[in-house]
Coordinates of C-alpha atoms and ligand atoms in Angstrom, one line a residue:
M27 CA 60.5 84.3 -23.5
G28 CA 59.3 86.3 -20.6
R29 CA 59.7 84.9 -16.7
S30 CA 62.5 82.9 -16.3
T31 CA 62.2 78.9 -16.0
V32 CA 61.4 77.3 -12.9
R33 CA 63.8 74.3 -11.2
L34 CA 62.0 72.6 -8.4
S35 CA 63.8 70.7 -5.4
D36 CA 63.5 66.9 -5.3
D37 CA 60.9 67.5 -2.8
E38 CA 59.0 69.4 -4.9
I39 CA 59.3 66.9 -8.0
A40 CA 58.3 64.4 -5.8
L41 CA 54.8 66.1 -5.3
V42 CA 54.6 66.7 -9.1
R43 CA 55.1 63.1 -9.5
E44 CA 52.2 62.3 -7.2
S45 CA 50.0 64.2 -9.0
S46 CA 51.0 63.0 -12.2
L47 CA 50.5 59.5 -11.0
L48 CA 47.2 60.4 -10.3
V49 CA 46.3 61.7 -13.6
G50 CA 47.7 58.5 -14.8
R51 CA 45.4 56.4 -12.3
T52 CA 42.4 58.9 -13.5
L53 CA 43.0 58.2 -17.0
A54 CA 43.1 54.2 -16.3
E55 CA 39.3 54.9 -15.1
V56 CA 38.7 56.3 -18.3
A57 CA 40.1 53.6 -20.0
R58 CA 37.7 51.2 -18.2
A59 CA 34.9 52.9 -19.0
I60 CA 35.8 54.2 -22.9
G61 CA 34.1 52.3 -25.8
P62 CA 31.7 52.9 -28.5
G63 CA 28.2 54.2 -27.2
V64 CA 30.1 56.2 -24.4
R65 CA 29.2 59.6 -23.7
T66 CA 32.3 62.0 -23.4
G67 CA 30.3 64.0 -20.8
D68 CA 30.3 60.7 -18.7
L69 CA 34.1 60.2 -18.9
D70 CA 34.6 63.9 -17.5
R71 CA 32.2 62.9 -14.3
L72 CA 33.8 59.7 -13.5
A73 CA 37.1 61.5 -14.1
E74 CA 36.2 64.7 -11.6
Q75 CA 34.7 62.0 -8.9
F76 CA 37.8 60.1 -9.1
I77 CA 40.2 62.7 -8.6
R78 CA 38.2 64.4 -5.7
D79 CA 37.9 60.7 -4.1
H80 CA 41.7 61.0 -4.2
G81 CA 41.8 64.4 -2.4
A82 CA 42.9 66.4 -5.1
V83 CA 41.0 68.6 -7.3
P84 CA 40.8 68.7 -11.2
G85 CA 43.4 70.7 -12.4
F86 CA 41.8 72.3 -15.7
K87 CA 38.4 72.9 -14.5
G88 CA 38.3 76.8 -13.6
L89 CA 41.5 77.2 -15.2
Y90 CA 41.3 80.0 -18.1
G91 CA 37.5 79.2 -17.8
C92 CA 37.5 75.5 -18.7
P93 CA 34.6 74.0 -17.7
S94 CA 35.5 70.2 -17.5
T95 CA 38.2 68.0 -15.9
L96 CA 38.9 66.3 -18.8
L97 CA 39.4 67.8 -22.6
I98 CA 38.3 65.2 -24.8
S99 CA 39.2 65.7 -28.5
V100 CA 37.7 63.4 -30.8
N101 CA 39.0 62.2 -34.6
E102 CA 39.8 65.4 -36.0
Q103 CA 40.0 67.4 -33.1
V104 CA 43.5 68.0 -31.9
V105 CA 43.1 69.4 -28.5
H106 CA 40.6 71.3 -26.1
G107 CA 37.6 69.5 -27.1
L108 CA 34.8 69.8 -24.5
P109 CA 33.1 66.9 -23.1
G110 CA 29.5 66.8 -23.4
D111 CA 26.8 65.0 -25.3
R112 CA 28.7 63.6 -27.9
V113 CA 28.5 59.8 -28.0
L114 CA 32.1 58.1 -29.1
R115 CA 31.6 55.6 -31.9
D116 CA 33.2 52.7 -33.2
G117 CA 36.3 53.5 -34.9
D118 CA 36.9 56.7 -33.3
I119 CA 40.2 57.9 -31.3
A120 CA 39.8 60.2 -28.7
S121 CA 43.0 62.6 -27.3
I122 CA 42.1 62.6 -23.3
D123 CA 44.0 65.5 -21.5
C124 CA 44.0 65.6 -17.8
G125 CA 45.4 67.7 -15.4
V126 CA 45.4 67.4 -11.5
L127 CA 46.4 69.8 -8.4
M128 CA 47.6 68.2 -5.2
N129 CA 49.5 69.4 -2.4
A130 CA 49.8 72.7 -4.5
F131 CA 51.6 71.0 -7.3
Y132 CA 50.3 70.2 -11.0
G133 CA 50.6 67.0 -13.2
D134 CA 49.3 66.8 -16.8
S135 CA 48.9 63.9 -19.1
A136 CA 47.3 63.0 -22.1
Y137 CA 46.7 59.7 -24.1
T138 CA 44.8 58.8 -27.6
F139 CA 42.3 56.2 -26.9
M140 CA 41.4 53.8 -29.8
V141 CA 37.4 53.3 -29.7
G142 CA 36.6 50.0 -30.8
E143 CA 38.3 49.1 -34.1
V144 CA 40.4 51.7 -35.5
A145 CA 41.5 52.0 -39.2
E146 CA 45.3 50.7 -39.5
P147 CA 46.4 54.2 -40.8
V148 CA 44.9 55.5 -37.8
K149 CA 46.5 53.1 -35.4
Q150 CA 50.2 54.3 -37.2
L151 CA 49.4 57.9 -36.3
L152 CA 49.0 57.1 -33.0
Q153 CA 51.9 54.7 -32.9
V154 CA 54.1 57.5 -34.5
T155 CA 52.8 60.2 -32.2
R156 CA 53.8 57.9 -28.9
E157 CA 57.4 57.7 -30.7
C158 CA 57.3 61.3 -31.3
L159 CA 56.9 61.7 -27.3
Q160 CA 59.7 59.2 -26.4
L161 CA 62.1 60.6 -28.8
G162 CA 61.4 64.2 -27.2
I163 CA 61.8 62.8 -23.8
D164 CA 65.1 61.2 -24.6
Q165 CA 66.1 64.9 -25.3
A166 CA 65.0 66.4 -21.8
V167 CA 68.3 66.4 -20.5
A168 CA 70.3 68.9 -18.9
N169 CA 72.5 71.4 -20.8
N170 CA 70.2 70.4 -24.3
R171 CA 67.6 73.1 -25.2
T172 CA 63.8 73.0 -26.0
G173 CA 64.7 72.9 -29.8
D174 CA 66.4 69.7 -29.3
I175 CA 63.2 68.3 -28.2
G176 CA 61.2 69.9 -30.8
Y177 CA 63.7 68.8 -33.6
A178 CA 63.4 65.0 -32.5
I179 CA 59.7 65.2 -32.5
Q180 CA 59.4 67.1 -35.7
H181 CA 61.8 65.2 -37.7
H182 CA 60.3 61.8 -36.5
A183 CA 56.4 63.1 -37.6
E184 CA 57.8 64.5 -40.7
S185 CA 59.7 61.5 -41.9
N186 CA 56.2 59.8 -41.9
G187 CA 54.7 62.2 -43.8
Y188 CA 52.7 63.9 -40.8
G189 CA 51.8 67.5 -39.9
V190 CA 53.0 68.9 -36.6
V191 CA 51.0 71.4 -35.0
R192 CA 52.4 74.8 -34.1
E193 CA 50.0 77.1 -32.2
L194 CA 50.0 74.4 -29.4
V195 CA 53.3 73.8 -27.4
G196 CA 54.3 71.9 -24.2
H197 CA 55.1 73.6 -21.2
G198 CA 56.8 74.3 -17.9
V199 CA 54.5 72.4 -14.9
G200 CA 54.7 73.2 -11.4
R201 CA 52.9 75.6 -8.8
K202 CA 51.0 76.4 -12.1
L203 CA 49.6 74.4 -14.9
H204 CA 51.5 76.3 -17.4
E205 CA 55.0 77.7 -16.6
P206 CA 57.9 78.6 -18.8
P207 CA 59.4 77.3 -20.8
E208 CA 57.3 76.7 -23.8
V209 CA 58.1 73.4 -25.3
P210 CA 57.4 73.5 -29.1
N211 CA 56.9 70.1 -31.2
Y212 CA 58.9 71.5 -33.6
G213 CA 62.6 73.4 -33.9
R214 CA 65.9 73.6 -34.4
R215 CA 68.8 71.7 -32.7
G216 CA 70.5 73.8 -30.0
Q217 CA 68.3 76.7 -30.2
G218 CA 65.6 77.6 -27.6
A219 CA 65.5 77.8 -23.9
R220 CA 68.3 75.9 -22.3
L221 CA 67.0 72.8 -20.0
H222 CA 68.6 72.7 -16.5
E223 CA 68.4 69.9 -14.1
G224 CA 65.2 69.8 -11.8
M225 CA 62.9 71.7 -14.5
V226 CA 59.7 70.2 -14.7
I227 CA 58.3 70.2 -18.1
A228 CA 55.1 68.8 -20.1
I229 CA 55.9 67.2 -23.6
E230 CA 53.0 66.8 -25.8
P231 CA 53.4 66.1 -29.4
M232 CA 50.0 66.7 -31.3
I233 CA 50.4 65.2 -34.5
N234 CA 48.2 65.3 -37.8
M235 CA 47.5 62.6 -40.3
G236 CA 47.4 65.3 -42.9
V237 CA 48.4 68.9 -42.9
K238 CA 49.7 71.0 -39.8
E239 CA 47.0 73.8 -39.9
V240 CA 44.7 73.9 -37.5
V241 CA 41.3 75.9 -36.9
Q242 CA 39.4 76.9 -33.8
H243 CA 35.8 76.1 -33.4
D244 CA 33.3 78.6 -32.3
D245 CA 33.3 77.4 -28.8
G246 CA 36.2 79.1 -28.3
W247 CA 38.2 75.9 -27.0
T248 CA 38.1 73.2 -29.5
I249 CA 40.9 72.9 -32.0
S250 CA 40.8 70.7 -35.3
T251 CA 42.9 69.9 -38.0
R252 CA 42.1 72.1 -41.0
D253 CA 41.6 69.2 -43.5
A254 CA 39.6 67.3 -41.0
K255 CA 42.1 64.3 -41.1
P256 CA 42.9 62.8 -37.8
S257 CA 45.2 64.2 -35.0
A258 CA 46.8 62.4 -32.1
H259 CA 48.4 63.7 -28.7
F260 CA 50.2 62.0 -26.1
E261 CA 51.6 63.8 -23.1
H262 CA 54.0 63.3 -20.3
T263 CA 55.3 65.5 -17.3
V264 CA 59.0 65.0 -17.1
A265 CA 61.9 66.2 -14.8
V266 CA 65.0 67.1 -16.8
R267 CA 68.0 65.5 -15.4
S268 CA 71.3 65.0 -16.3
G269 CA 72.2 62.0 -18.5
Q270 CA 68.4 60.9 -18.6
A271 CA 65.3 62.4 -18.0
E272 CA 62.9 61.1 -15.3
V273 CA 59.1 60.6 -16.8
L274 CA 56.7 61.6 -13.6
S275 CA 53.5 60.8 -15.3
T276 CA 52.9 57.2 -16.8
F277 CA 51.0 55.3 -18.9
S278 CA 51.3 52.2 -17.3
Y279 CA 47.9 52.1 -15.3
I280 CA 46.1 53.0 -18.4
E281 CA 47.8 50.1 -20.8
D282 CA 47.1 47.5 -17.9
V283 CA 43.5 48.3 -18.5
L284 CA 43.8 48.6 -22.2
K285 CA 45.6 45.3 -22.3
A286 CA 43.2 43.6 -19.9
R287 CA 40.4 44.8 -22.6
H288 CA 42.5 43.6 -25.3
M289 CA 42.3 47.5 -26.6
A290 CA 46.0 48.1 -26.1
L291 CA 47.8 49.9 -29.3
A292 CA 50.8 47.2 -29.6
Ligands
LIG308 MG1 47.8 68.2 -20.8
LIG309 MG1 50.0 70.5 -21.3

């Protein structure tokens, strides 16, 4: 596993929460703008401006050479899609992943949006992936292990006939975007890194409608499903606590906008 896991003080966790809430507010701005005919590059510019207007910097841009503020992955794209000239179309889904760095701490969250009218089986994939995220969060308590999170996610996804991506995993969050431990979306109960109070982790199930296998595009970034069936991705930054995890990011700003636009999932 390499470096030992990081535990943050309550003051530090409060800063991660501030960064994570700004991610949620940024994604709410995206929610206001997204729809058929919208260019992914325009969503990226809007997000970057919003983050900078709030005294923060985009968490991904420049990290590992990432060129953008958002990573926008459409339909069969799983994660790490690069915003650009692509125009979103009616029936698409778009996983939009965003990070923020503010006051020396990162926040990280992702939401899969529906563009226009989405087919019922695809809605179901989004619903189950949301449920997978919640089931994972339920396991993010002190003295559990990362395998408890992974098992909960994998079991629910596979019970619904979906594939769980293996190549990409959740992670610790803090002064770096990616800290130990790795938080896989698959695993065995009682195995993996032990969770301690004050650890902050990103839980981010990537669930495929078809096979679990993925392929990487020639751009060196975009990851897609091997069978080209859709994939969904939801992510929260979470503090491990005794008894119940503390979710630091939020979808509530996003969903307030989506409800007002009659675009909410449920
Ligand atoms: Mg993310
Ligand atoms: Mg992440």
